[in-house]
Amino acid sequence: MKFLLFILVCSLSSIILAQDVKTVSIASGEYPPWTSKDYKDQGFVNHVISEAFRRQSYQVSFIYLAWARSIKEAEKGRFHAASYWACSPERKQSFFCSEPLHTEAYVFFHLKTTQFSGWNTLDDLKGYKIGVTRGYTYTKAFWDSHKNKELDLIVNTTDEISMKMLLKGRLNLMIVSSITGLMILNEKFDPVIAQSVTYNSKPLVNNPAHLLFPKSHTDTKLLLTIFNKGLQSMKDDGTFEKHLDMLITGYYKKVAK
């Protein structure tokens, strides 16, 4: 009898614990090694997000969409959050921004044979066909130069498409974070082809990245507080720094299927 009572108590405890673990749905997109459904732990950023919520007894479900669509769907409140974005003044109108997850340097990649000695102002980029990705932030001045037809930007849906166009000579430059650009070259192309590409070290922008919580969702302020608390605990105990080391040493790679 005591044994049966013990089993019953254990079963009830398991049910209660299972109910205590809530699920957060987050819209994301493909941007390896930062975010990707095909990479270890879904990439560095999404790994950090999952761990921060796990410490607060929440689990995360990432739904991968095209970047422009992912933030629109999140803005409507169809997801608890959007991973991951710069906290621009425009986005602050519809979202609350988490504490920074990391900072990315967006640089210009080009073929070594391209005559590109560098740049100081946006005027120095005139005359080049530049590959960019739809939905990315970059800078307002950069996008405004495109709207005013001062810069020739070729807008693609992914960085990989821009890289392919660059290698085929259909672009002069493409802008992408240095780590992502190098990973695309190393994973998608023959080493000989990859070695034909280089990048200019001067960044267009260093963008702090955040998890965005839509103001339209009823649970937003609670989840924002919970996430920031979990993220801070990772920074306090050294786990966040450990994840950064894993990023640098190549832990976040595509998982073989």
Coordinates of N, CA and C in Angstrom, one line a residue:
M1 N 0.8 -1.2 0.0 CA 0.0 0.0 0.0 C 0.9 1.3 0.0
K2 N 1.9 1.3 0.9 CA 2.8 2.4 0.9 C 3.5 2.6 -0.4
F3 N 3.8 1.4 -1.0 CA 4.5 1.5 -2.3 C 3.6 2.1 -3.4
L4 N 2.3 1.8 -3.4 CA 1.4 2.3 -4.3 C 1.2 3.8 -4.1
L5 N 1.2 4.2 -2.8 CA 1.1 5.7 -2.5 C 2.3 6.4 -3.0
F6 N 3.5 5.8 -2.9 CA 4.7 6.4 -3.3 C 4.7 6.6 -4.8
I7 N 4.2 5.6 -5.6 CA 4.1 5.7 -7.0 C 3.2 6.8 -7.4
L8 N 2.0 6.9 -6.7 CA 1.0 7.9 -7.0 C 1.6 9.3 -6.8
V9 N 2.3 9.5 -5.7 CA 2.9 10.8 -5.3 C 3.9 11.2 -6.4
C10 N 4.7 10.2 -6.8 CA 5.7 10.5 -7.9 C 5.0 10.9 -9.2
S11 N 4.0 10.2 -9.5 CA 3.2 10.5 -10.8 C 2.6 11.9 -10.7
L12 N 2.0 12.2 -9.6 CA 1.4 13.5 -9.5 C 2.5 14.6 -9.5
S13 N 3.6 14.4 -8.9 CA 4.7 15.3 -8.9 C 5.2 15.6 -10.4
S14 N 5.3 14.5 -11.1 CA 5.7 14.6 -12.5 C 4.8 15.4 -13.3
I15 N 3.5 15.2 -13.1 CA 2.4 16.0 -13.8 C 2.5 17.4 -13.5
I16 N 2.7 17.7 -12.2 CA 2.8 19.1 -11.7 C 4.0 19.8 -12.3
L17 N 5.2 19.1 -12.3 CA 6.4 19.7 -12.9 C 6.2 19.9 -14.4
A18 N 5.6 19.0 -15.1 CA 5.3 19.1 -16.5 C 4.5 20.3 -16.8
Q19 N 3.5 20.6 -15.9 CA 2.6 21.7 -16.1 C 3.3 23.0 -15.8
D20 N 4.4 23.0 -14.9 CA 5.1 24.2 -14.5 C 6.0 24.6 -15.7
V21 N 6.4 23.7 -16.6 CA 7.2 24.1 -17.7 C 6.4 24.6 -18.8
K22 N 6.4 25.9 -19.1 CA 5.6 26.5 -20.1 C 6.4 26.6 -21.4
T23 N 5.7 26.8 -22.5 CA 6.4 26.9 -23.8 C 6.3 28.3 -24.4
V24 N 7.4 28.8 -24.8 CA 7.4 30.1 -25.5 C 7.6 29.9 -27.0
S25 N 6.8 30.4 -27.8 CA 6.9 30.3 -29.3 C 7.6 31.5 -29.8
I26 N 8.7 31.3 -30.5 CA 9.5 32.4 -31.0 C 9.7 32.3 -32.5
A27 N 9.4 33.4 -33.2 CA 9.7 33.4 -34.7 C 11.1 33.7 -34.9
S28 N 11.8 33.0 -35.8 CA 13.2 33.2 -36.1 C 13.4 33.0 -37.6
G29 N 14.6 33.1 -38.0 CA 15.0 32.9 -39.5 C 16.4 32.2 -39.6
E30 N 16.7 31.9 -40.8 CA 18.0 31.2 -41.0 C 19.1 32.3 -41.2
Y31 N 20.1 32.2 -40.2 CA 21.2 33.1 -40.3 C 22.4 32.4 -39.5
P32 N 22.8 31.3 -40.0 CA 23.9 30.6 -39.3 C 25.2 31.4 -39.3
P33 N 26.0 31.2 -38.2 CA 25.8 30.3 -37.1 C 25.0 30.8 -36.0
W34 N 24.4 32.0 -36.2 CA 23.6 32.6 -35.1 C 22.3 31.9 -34.9
T35 N 21.5 31.7 -35.9 CA 20.2 31.0 -35.8 C 20.0 30.1 -37.0
S36 N 19.6 28.9 -36.8 CA 19.4 27.9 -37.9 C 18.8 26.6 -37.3
K37 N 17.7 26.1 -37.9 CA 17.1 24.9 -37.5 C 18.1 23.7 -37.8
D38 N 19.0 23.9 -38.7 CA 19.9 22.8 -39.1 C 21.2 22.8 -38.4
Y39 N 21.4 23.7 -37.4 CA 22.7 23.8 -36.7 C 22.6 23.3 -35.3
K40 N 23.7 22.9 -34.7 CA 23.8 22.4 -33.3 C 23.1 23.5 -32.4
D41 N 22.2 23.0 -31.6 CA 21.4 23.8 -30.7 C 20.8 25.0 -31.3
Q42 N 20.5 24.9 -32.6 CA 19.8 25.9 -33.4 C 20.6 27.2 -33.5
G43 N 21.9 27.1 -33.4 CA 22.8 28.3 -33.5 C 23.1 29.0 -32.2
F44 N 24.1 29.8 -32.2 CA 24.5 30.5 -31.0 C 23.4 31.3 -30.3
V45 N 22.8 32.2 -31.0 CA 21.8 33.1 -30.4 C 20.6 32.3 -29.9
N46 N 20.1 31.4 -30.7 CA 18.9 30.6 -30.2 C 19.3 29.6 -29.1
H47 N 20.5 29.2 -29.0 CA 21.0 28.4 -27.9 C 21.0 29.2 -26.6
V48 N 21.5 30.4 -26.7 CA 21.4 31.3 -25.5 C 20.0 31.6 -25.1
I49 N 19.1 31.8 -26.0 CA 17.7 32.1 -25.7 C 17.1 30.9 -25.0
S50 N 17.3 29.7 -25.6 CA 16.7 28.5 -25.0 C 17.2 28.3 -23.5
E51 N 18.5 28.5 -23.3 CA 19.1 28.3 -22.0 C 18.6 29.4 -21.0
A52 N 18.5 30.6 -21.4 CA 18.0 31.6 -20.5 C 16.6 31.3 -20.1
F53 N 15.7 30.9 -21.0 CA 14.3 30.5 -20.6 C 14.3 29.2 -19.8
R54 N 15.2 28.3 -20.1 CA 15.2 27.0 -19.4 C 15.5 27.3 -17.9
R55 N 16.3 28.2 -17.6 CA 16.6 28.5 -16.2 C 15.5 29.1 -15.5
Q56 N 14.5 29.6 -16.2 CA 13.2 30.1 -15.6 C 12.1 29.2 -15.7
S57 N 12.4 27.9 -16.0 CA 11.3 26.8 -16.2 C 10.4 27.0 -17.4
Y58 N 11.0 27.5 -18.5 CA 10.3 27.7 -19.7 C 11.1 26.9 -20.8
Q59 N 10.3 26.3 -21.7 CA 11.0 25.7 -22.9 C 10.6 26.6 -24.1
V60 N 11.4 26.5 -25.2 CA 11.2 27.3 -26.3 C 10.9 26.5 -27.6
S61 N 10.0 27.0 -28.4 CA 9.7 26.4 -29.7 C 10.0 27.5 -30.7
F62 N 11.1 27.2 -31.6 CA 11.4 28.2 -32.6 C 10.7 27.8 -33.9
I63 N 10.1 28.8 -34.6 CA 9.4 28.6 -35.9 C 10.2 29.4 -36.9
Y64 N 10.8 28.8 -37.9 CA 11.6 29.5 -38.9 C 10.8 29.9 -40.1
L65 N 10.9 31.2 -40.3 CA 10.2 31.9 -41.5 C 11.2 32.8 -42.2
A66 N 10.8 33.3 -43.3 CA 11.6 34.4 -44.0 C 11.7 35.5 -43.0
W67 N 12.8 36.2 -43.0 CA 13.0 37.2 -41.9 C 11.9 38.3 -41.9
A68 N 11.6 38.8 -43.1 CA 10.6 39.9 -43.1 C 9.3 39.4 -42.6
R69 N 8.9 38.2 -42.9 CA 7.7 37.6 -42.4 C 7.7 37.3 -40.9
S70 N 8.8 36.9 -40.5 CA 8.9 36.5 -39.0 C 8.6 37.6 -38.1
I71 N 9.2 38.8 -38.4 CA 8.9 39.9 -37.5 C 7.5 40.5 -37.7
K72 N 7.0 40.4 -38.9 CA 5.6 40.9 -39.1 C 4.6 40.0 -38.3
E73 N 4.8 38.7 -38.4 CA 4.0 37.7 -37.6 C 4.1 38.0 -36.1
A74 N 5.3 38.2 -35.7 CA 5.5 38.5 -34.2 C 4.8 39.8 -33.8
E75 N 4.9 40.8 -34.7 CA 4.3 42.1 -34.4 C 2.8 42.0 -34.2
K76 N 2.2 41.0 -34.9 CA 0.8 40.8 -34.8 C 0.4 40.0 -33.5
G77 N 1.4 39.6 -32.8 CA 1.2 38.8 -31.5 C 1.0 37.4 -31.8
R78 N 1.3 36.9 -32.9 CA 1.2 35.4 -33.2 C 2.3 34.6 -32.6
F79 N 3.3 35.3 -32.2 CA 4.4 34.6 -31.5 C 4.7 35.4 -30.2
H80 N 5.4 34.8 -29.2 CA 5.7 35.5 -28.0 C 6.9 36.4 -28.2
A81 N 7.8 36.1 -29.2 CA 8.9 36.9 -29.4 C 9.5 36.7 -30.8
A82 N 10.5 37.5 -31.2 CA 11.1 37.4 -32.5 C 12.6 37.3 -32.3
S83 N 13.3 36.3 -32.8 CA 14.7 36.2 -32.6 C 15.4 36.3 -34.0
Y84 N 16.3 37.2 -34.2 CA 16.7 38.2 -33.3 C 17.0 39.5 -34.1
W85 N 16.9 40.7 -33.5 CA 16.9 41.9 -34.3 C 17.6 43.0 -33.6
A86 N 18.0 44.0 -34.4 CA 18.5 45.3 -33.8 C 17.3 46.0 -33.2
C87 N 17.5 46.8 -32.2 CA 16.4 47.5 -31.5 C 16.4 48.9 -32.1
S88 N 15.9 49.0 -33.3 CA 15.8 50.3 -33.9 C 14.6 51.1 -33.4
P89 N 14.6 52.5 -33.6 CA 13.5 53.3 -33.1 C 12.2 52.9 -33.7
E90 N 12.2 52.4 -35.0 CA 11.0 51.9 -35.6 C 10.4 50.7 -34.9
R91 N 11.3 49.8 -34.6 CA 10.9 48.5 -33.9 C 10.4 48.8 -32.5
K92 N 11.0 49.8 -31.8 CA 10.6 50.1 -30.5 C 9.1 50.5 -30.4
Q93 N 8.6 51.0 -31.5 CA 7.2 51.4 -31.5 C 6.2 50.2 -31.3
S94 N 6.7 49.0 -31.7 CA 5.9 47.8 -31.7 C 6.4 46.7 -30.7
F95 N 7.6 46.8 -30.3 CA 8.3 45.8 -29.5 C 9.0 46.4 -28.3
F96 N 9.1 45.5 -27.3 CA 10.0 45.7 -26.2 C 11.3 44.9 -26.5
C97 N 12.5 45.5 -26.2 CA 13.7 44.9 -26.6 C 14.4 44.3 -25.3
S98 N 14.9 43.1 -25.5 CA 15.6 42.4 -24.4 C 16.9 43.1 -24.2
E99 N 17.6 42.7 -23.1 CA 19.0 43.1 -23.0 C 19.8 42.5 -24.2
P100 N 20.9 43.1 -24.6 CA 21.6 42.7 -25.8 C 22.1 41.2 -25.7
L101 N 22.0 40.5 -26.8 CA 22.5 39.2 -26.9 C 23.9 39.1 -27.4
H102 N 24.3 40.0 -28.3 CA 25.6 40.1 -28.8 C 25.7 41.2 -29.8
T103 N 26.8 41.6 -30.3 CA 27.0 42.6 -31.3 C 27.7 42.1 -32.5
E104 N 27.1 42.4 -33.7 CA 27.6 41.9 -35.0 C 28.2 43.0 -35.8
A105 N 29.3 42.7 -36.5 CA 29.9 43.7 -37.4 C 29.6 43.3 -38.8
Y106 N 28.8 44.2 -39.5 CA 28.4 43.9 -40.9 C 29.5 44.6 -41.8
V107 N 30.1 43.8 -42.6 CA 31.2 44.2 -43.5 C 30.9 43.9 -45.0
F108 N 31.7 44.5 -45.8 CA 31.6 44.2 -47.3 C 32.5 43.2 -47.8
F109 N 31.9 42.1 -48.3 CA 32.7 41.0 -49.0 C 32.8 41.3 -50.5
H110 N 33.9 40.9 -51.1 CA 34.1 41.1 -52.5 C 35.1 40.1 -53.0
L111 N 35.1 39.9 -54.3 CA 36.2 39.1 -55.0 C 37.5 39.8 -54.8
K112 N 38.6 39.1 -54.7 CA 39.9 39.7 -54.6 C 40.3 40.4 -55.8
T113 N 39.6 40.1 -57.0 CA 39.9 40.8 -58.2 C 39.2 42.1 -58.4
T114 N 38.2 42.3 -57.5 CA 37.4 43.6 -57.5 C 38.2 44.7 -57.0
Q115 N 38.2 45.8 -57.8 CA 38.9 47.1 -57.3 C 38.1 47.8 -56.2
F116 N 38.4 47.4 -55.0 CA 37.7 48.0 -53.9 C 38.7 48.2 -52.7
S117 N 39.1 49.4 -52.6 CA 40.2 49.7 -51.6 C 39.6 50.0 -50.2
G118 N 38.3 50.1 -50.1 CA 37.7 50.5 -48.9 C 36.8 51.6 -49.0
W119 N 36.2 52.1 -47.9 CA 35.2 53.2 -48.0 C 35.3 54.0 -46.7
N120 N 34.9 55.2 -46.8 CA 34.8 56.1 -45.6 C 33.3 56.6 -45.4
T121 N 32.7 57.0 -46.5 CA 31.3 57.4 -46.5 C 30.5 56.6 -47.5
L122 N 29.2 56.7 -47.4 CA 28.3 56.0 -48.3 C 28.6 56.4 -49.8
D123 N 29.0 57.6 -50.0 CA 29.3 58.1 -51.4 C 30.4 57.2 -52.0
D124 N 31.3 56.7 -51.2 CA 32.3 55.8 -51.7 C 31.8 54.5 -52.3
L125 N 30.6 54.2 -52.0 CA 30.0 52.9 -52.4 C 29.2 53.1 -53.7
K126 N 29.1 54.3 -54.2 CA 28.3 54.5 -55.4 C 29.1 53.9 -56.6
G127 N 28.3 53.3 -57.5 CA 28.8 52.7 -58.7 C 29.0 51.2 -58.5
Y128 N 28.8 50.7 -57.3 CA 28.9 49.2 -57.0 C 27.6 48.6 -56.9
K129 N 27.4 47.4 -57.5 CA 26.2 46.6 -57.2 C 26.4 45.8 -55.9
I130 N 25.6 46.1 -54.9 CA 25.8 45.6 -53.6 C 24.6 44.6 -53.2
G131 N 24.9 43.4 -52.8 CA 24.0 42.5 -52.4 C 23.6 42.6 -50.9
V132 N 22.3 42.7 -50.7 CA 21.8 42.8 -49.3 C 20.6 41.8 -49.1
T133 N 20.2 41.6 -47.9 CA 19.2 40.7 -47.6 C 17.9 41.4 -47.1
R134 N 16.8 41.0 -47.6 CA 15.5 41.6 -47.3 C 15.2 41.4 -45.8
G135 N 14.8 42.5 -45.1 CA 14.5 42.4 -43.7 C 15.6 42.7 -42.7
Y136 N 16.8 42.8 -43.2 CA 17.9 43.1 -42.3 C 17.9 44.6 -42.0
T137 N 18.6 45.0 -40.9 CA 18.5 46.3 -40.4 C 19.5 47.2 -41.1
Y138 N 20.8 46.8 -41.1 CA 21.9 47.7 -41.6 C 21.8 49.0 -40.9
T139 N 21.7 50.1 -41.7 CA 21.5 51.4 -41.1 C 20.4 52.2 -41.9
K140 N 19.7 53.1 -41.3 CA 18.7 53.9 -42.0 C 19.3 54.7 -43.1
A141 N 20.5 55.2 -42.9 CA 21.1 56.0 -44.0 C 21.4 55.1 -45.2
F142 N 21.8 53.9 -44.9 CA 22.1 53.0 -46.0 C 20.9 52.7 -46.9
W143 N 19.8 52.3 -46.2 CA 18.5 52.0 -46.9 C 18.0 53.3 -47.6
D144 N 18.1 54.4 -46.9 CA 17.6 55.7 -47.5 C 18.4 56.0 -48.8
S145 N 19.7 55.7 -48.9 CA 20.5 55.9 -50.1 C 20.0 55.0 -51.2
H146 N 19.5 53.9 -50.9 CA 18.9 53.0 -51.9 C 17.5 53.6 -52.4
K147 N 16.7 54.0 -51.4 CA 15.4 54.6 -51.8 C 15.6 55.8 -52.7
N148 N 16.6 56.6 -52.4 CA 16.9 57.8 -53.2 C 17.7 57.5 -54.5
K149 N 17.9 56.2 -54.7 CA 18.6 55.7 -55.9 C 20.1 56.2 -56.0
E150 N 20.7 56.4 -54.8 CA 22.1 56.8 -54.8 C 23.0 55.6 -54.7
L151 N 22.4 54.5 -54.2 CA 23.2 53.2 -54.1 C 22.4 52.1 -54.9
D152 N 23.2 51.3 -55.5 CA 22.5 50.2 -56.3 C 22.5 48.9 -55.4
L153 N 21.5 48.7 -54.7 CA 21.3 47.6 -53.8 C 20.5 46.5 -54.5
I154 N 21.0 45.3 -54.5 CA 20.3 44.1 -55.0 C 19.8 43.3 -53.8
V155 N 18.5 43.4 -53.6 CA 17.9 42.8 -52.4 C 17.5 41.3 -52.7
N156 N 18.1 40.4 -51.9 CA 17.8 39.0 -52.0 C 17.2 38.5 -50.7
T157 N 16.7 37.2 -50.7 CA 16.0 36.7 -49.6 C 17.0 36.0 -48.6
T158 N 18.2 35.7 -49.0 CA 19.2 35.1 -48.1 C 20.6 35.6 -48.5
D159 N 21.5 35.5 -47.5 CA 22.9 35.8 -47.7 C 23.6 34.9 -48.7
E160 N 23.2 33.6 -48.7 CA 23.8 32.6 -49.5 C 23.5 33.0 -51.0
I161 N 22.3 33.5 -51.3 CA 22.0 33.9 -52.7 C 23.0 35.0 -53.1
S162 N 23.2 36.0 -52.2 CA 24.1 37.1 -52.5 C 25.5 36.6 -52.8
M163 N 25.9 35.7 -51.9 CA 27.3 35.1 -52.1 C 27.4 34.4 -53.4
K164 N 26.4 33.7 -53.9 CA 26.5 33.0 -55.2 C 26.6 34.1 -56.3
M165 N 25.8 35.1 -56.2 CA 25.8 36.2 -57.2 C 27.2 36.9 -57.2
L166 N 27.8 37.0 -56.0 CA 29.1 37.7 -55.9 C 30.1 36.8 -56.7
L167 N 30.1 35.5 -56.4 CA 31.0 34.6 -57.0 C 30.9 34.5 -58.6
K168 N 29.6 34.7 -59.0 CA 29.4 34.7 -60.5 C 29.6 36.1 -61.1
G169 N 30.0 37.0 -60.3 CA 30.3 38.4 -60.9 C 29.1 39.2 -61.1
R170 N 28.0 38.8 -60.6 CA 26.7 39.6 -60.8 C 26.6 40.7 -59.7
L171 N 27.5 40.6 -58.7 CA 27.5 41.7 -57.7 C 29.0 42.1 -57.5
N172 N 29.2 43.3 -57.1 CA 30.6 43.8 -56.8 C 30.9 43.6 -55.3
L173 N 29.8 43.8 -54.5 CA 30.0 43.7 -53.1 C 28.7 43.0 -52.5
M174 N 28.9 42.5 -51.3 CA 27.7 42.0 -50.5 C 28.0 42.3 -49.1
I175 N 27.0 42.6 -48.3 CA 27.2 43.0 -46.9 C 26.6 41.9 -46.0
V176 N 27.4 41.4 -45.1 CA 27.0 40.4 -44.2 C 27.9 40.4 -43.0
S177 N 27.6 39.8 -41.9 CA 28.5 39.8 -40.7 C 29.7 38.9 -41.1
S178 N 30.8 39.3 -40.6 CA 32.1 38.6 -41.0 C 32.0 37.1 -40.7
I179 N 31.5 36.8 -39.5 CA 31.5 35.3 -39.2 C 30.5 34.6 -40.1
T180 N 29.4 35.1 -40.3 CA 28.4 34.5 -41.2 C 28.9 34.3 -42.6
G181 N 29.5 35.4 -43.2 CA 30.1 35.4 -44.5 C 31.1 34.3 -44.7
L182 N 32.0 34.2 -43.7 CA 33.1 33.2 -43.8 C 32.5 31.8 -43.6
M183 N 31.5 31.6 -42.8 CA 30.9 30.3 -42.7 C 30.2 29.9 -44.0
I184 N 29.5 30.8 -44.6 CA 28.9 30.5 -45.9 C 29.9 30.0 -46.9
L185 N 31.0 30.7 -47.0 CA 32.1 30.3 -47.9 C 32.7 29.0 -47.6
N186 N 32.9 28.7 -46.3 CA 33.6 27.5 -45.9 C 32.6 26.3 -46.1
E187 N 31.3 26.5 -45.9 CA 30.4 25.3 -45.9 C 29.7 25.1 -47.2
K188 N 29.6 26.1 -48.0 CA 28.8 26.0 -49.3 C 29.6 25.9 -50.5
F189 N 30.9 26.2 -50.5 CA 31.7 26.3 -51.7 C 33.0 25.6 -51.6
D190 N 33.5 25.2 -52.7 CA 34.9 24.6 -52.8 C 35.9 25.5 -52.2
P191 N 36.9 25.0 -51.5 CA 37.9 25.8 -50.9 C 38.6 26.8 -51.8
V192 N 38.9 26.3 -53.1 CA 39.6 27.1 -54.1 C 38.7 28.3 -54.4
I193 N 37.4 28.1 -54.6 CA 36.4 29.2 -54.9 C 36.3 30.1 -53.7
A194 N 36.3 29.6 -52.5 CA 36.1 30.4 -51.3 C 37.3 31.3 -51.1
Q195 N 38.5 30.9 -51.5 CA 39.7 31.7 -51.3 C 39.8 32.9 -52.3
S196 N 38.8 32.9 -53.2 CA 38.8 34.0 -54.2 C 38.1 35.2 -53.6
V197 N 37.5 35.1 -52.4 CA 36.7 36.1 -51.8 C 37.5 36.7 -50.5
T198 N 37.3 37.9 -50.3 CA 37.9 38.6 -49.1 C 36.8 39.6 -48.6
Y199 N 37.2 40.3 -47.5 CA 36.2 41.4 -47.1 C 37.0 42.5 -46.5
N200 N 36.4 43.7 -46.5 CA 37.0 44.9 -46.0 C 36.6 45.0 -44.5
S201 N 37.6 45.2 -43.6 CA 37.4 45.1 -42.2 C 36.6 46.3 -41.6
K202 N 36.4 47.4 -42.3 CA 35.7 48.5 -41.8 C 34.2 48.1 -41.9
P203 N 33.5 48.1 -40.7 CA 32.1 47.7 -40.7 C 31.2 48.8 -41.2
L204 N 30.1 48.5 -41.8 CA 29.1 49.5 -42.1 C 28.4 49.9 -40.8
V205 N 28.2 48.9 -39.9 CA 27.6 49.1 -38.6 C 27.9 47.9 -37.7
N206 N 28.0 48.3 -36.4 CA 28.1 47.2 -35.4 C 26.7 47.2 -34.7
N207 N 25.9 46.2 -35.0 CA 24.6 46.1 -34.5 C 24.4 45.3 -33.3
P208 N 24.0 45.8 -32.1 CA 23.6 45.0 -31.0 C 22.4 44.3 -31.3
A209 N 22.3 43.0 -31.0 CA 21.1 42.2 -31.3 C 20.3 41.8 -30.1
H210 N 19.0 41.8 -30.2 CA 18.1 41.6 -29.1 C 17.0 40.6 -29.5
L211 N 16.4 40.0 -28.4 CA 15.1 39.3 -28.6 C 14.0 40.3 -28.5
L212 N 13.1 40.4 -29.4 CA 12.0 41.4 -29.4 C 10.7 40.7 -29.0
F213 N 10.1 41.4 -28.1 CA 8.8 41.0 -27.5 C 7.7 41.9 -28.0
P214 N 6.7 41.4 -28.7 CA 5.6 42.3 -29.3 C 4.7 42.9 -28.2
K215 N 4.5 44.2 -28.3 CA 3.6 44.9 -27.3 C 2.2 44.4 -27.5
S216 N 1.9 43.8 -28.6 CA 0.5 43.3 -28.8 C 0.2 42.0 -28.1
H217 N 1.2 41.4 -27.5 CA 0.9 40.1 -26.8 C 0.7 40.4 -25.3
T218 N -0.3 39.7 -24.7 CA -0.6 39.9 -23.4 C 0.5 39.5 -22.4
D219 N 1.3 38.5 -22.7 CA 2.3 38.0 -21.8 C 3.7 38.7 -21.9
T220 N 3.7 39.7 -22.8 CA 5.0 40.3 -23.2 C 5.9 40.8 -22.0
K221 N 5.4 41.6 -21.1 CA 6.2 42.2 -20.1 C 6.7 41.1 -19.1
L222 N 5.9 40.1 -18.8 CA 6.3 39.0 -18.0 C 7.4 38.3 -18.6
L223 N 7.3 37.9 -19.9 CA 8.3 37.1 -20.6 C 9.6 37.9 -20.7
L224 N 9.5 39.2 -21.0 CA 10.7 40.0 -21.1 C 11.5 40.0 -19.8
T225 N 10.8 40.2 -18.7 CA 11.4 40.1 -17.4 C 12.1 38.8 -17.1
I226 N 11.3 37.7 -17.4 CA 11.8 36.4 -17.2 C 13.1 36.1 -18.0
F227 N 13.0 36.5 -19.3 CA 14.1 36.2 -20.2 C 15.4 37.0 -19.7
N228 N 15.2 38.3 -19.4 CA 16.3 39.1 -19.0 C 17.0 38.5 -17.7
K229 N 16.2 38.0 -16.9 CA 16.7 37.4 -15.6 C 17.5 36.2 -15.9
G230 N 17.0 35.3 -16.8 CA 17.8 34.1 -17.2 C 19.0 34.5 -17.9
L231 N 19.0 35.5 -18.8 CA 20.2 35.9 -19.6 C 21.2 36.5 -18.6
Q232 N 20.8 37.3 -17.7 CA 21.8 37.8 -16.7 C 22.4 36.7 -15.9
S233 N 21.7 35.7 -15.5 CA 22.2 34.6 -14.7 C 23.3 33.9 -15.5
M234 N 23.1 33.8 -16.8 CA 24.1 33.1 -17.7 C 25.4 34.0 -17.7
K235 N 25.2 35.3 -17.8 CA 26.4 36.2 -17.8 C 27.1 36.1 -16.4
D236 N 26.3 36.1 -15.4 CA 26.9 36.1 -14.0 C 27.7 34.8 -13.7
D237 N 27.3 33.7 -14.2 CA 28.0 32.4 -13.8 C 29.0 32.0 -14.9
G238 N 29.1 32.8 -16.0 CA 30.1 32.4 -17.0 C 29.6 31.6 -18.2
T239 N 28.3 31.2 -18.1 CA 27.8 30.3 -19.2 C 27.7 31.1 -20.5
F240 N 27.4 32.3 -20.5 CA 27.3 33.1 -21.7 C 28.7 33.2 -22.4
E241 N 29.7 33.5 -21.6 CA 31.1 33.5 -22.1 C 31.5 32.2 -22.7
K242 N 31.0 31.1 -22.0 CA 31.3 29.8 -22.5 C 30.7 29.5 -23.9
H243 N 29.5 30.0 -24.1 CA 28.8 29.9 -25.4 C 29.6 30.7 -26.5
L244 N 30.1 31.9 -26.1 CA 30.8 32.7 -27.0 C 32.1 31.9 -27.5
D245 N 32.8 31.3 -26.5 CA 33.9 30.5 -26.9 C 33.6 29.4 -27.8
M246 N 32.4 28.7 -27.6 CA 32.0 27.7 -28.4 C 31.7 28.2 -29.9
L247 N 31.2 29.4 -30.0 CA 31.0 30.0 -31.3 C 32.3 30.2 -32.0
I248 N 33.3 30.8 -31.3 CA 34.6 31.1 -31.9 C 35.3 29.8 -32.4
T249 N 35.2 28.8 -31.6 CA 35.9 27.5 -31.9 C 35.1 26.6 -32.8
G250 N 34.0 27.0 -33.3 CA 33.3 26.3 -34.4 C 32.3 25.2 -33.9
Y251 N 31.8 25.3 -32.7 CA 30.9 24.4 -32.1 C 29.6 24.4 -32.9
Y252 N 29.1 25.6 -33.3 CA 27.8 25.7 -34.0 C 28.0 25.4 -35.4
K253 N 27.8 24.2 -35.8 CA 27.9 23.7 -37.2 C 26.7 23.0 -37.6
K254 N 26.6 22.8 -38.9 CA 25.4 22.1 -39.5 C 25.4 20.7 -39.0
V255 N 24.3 20.2 -38.6 CA 24.1 18.8 -38.1 C 23.9 17.9 -39.3
A256 N 24.7 16.8 -39.3 CA 24.6 15.9 -40.4 C 23.2 15.1 -40.3
K257 N 22.6 15.0 -41.4 CA 21.3 14.3 -41.4 C 21.4 12.8 -42.0

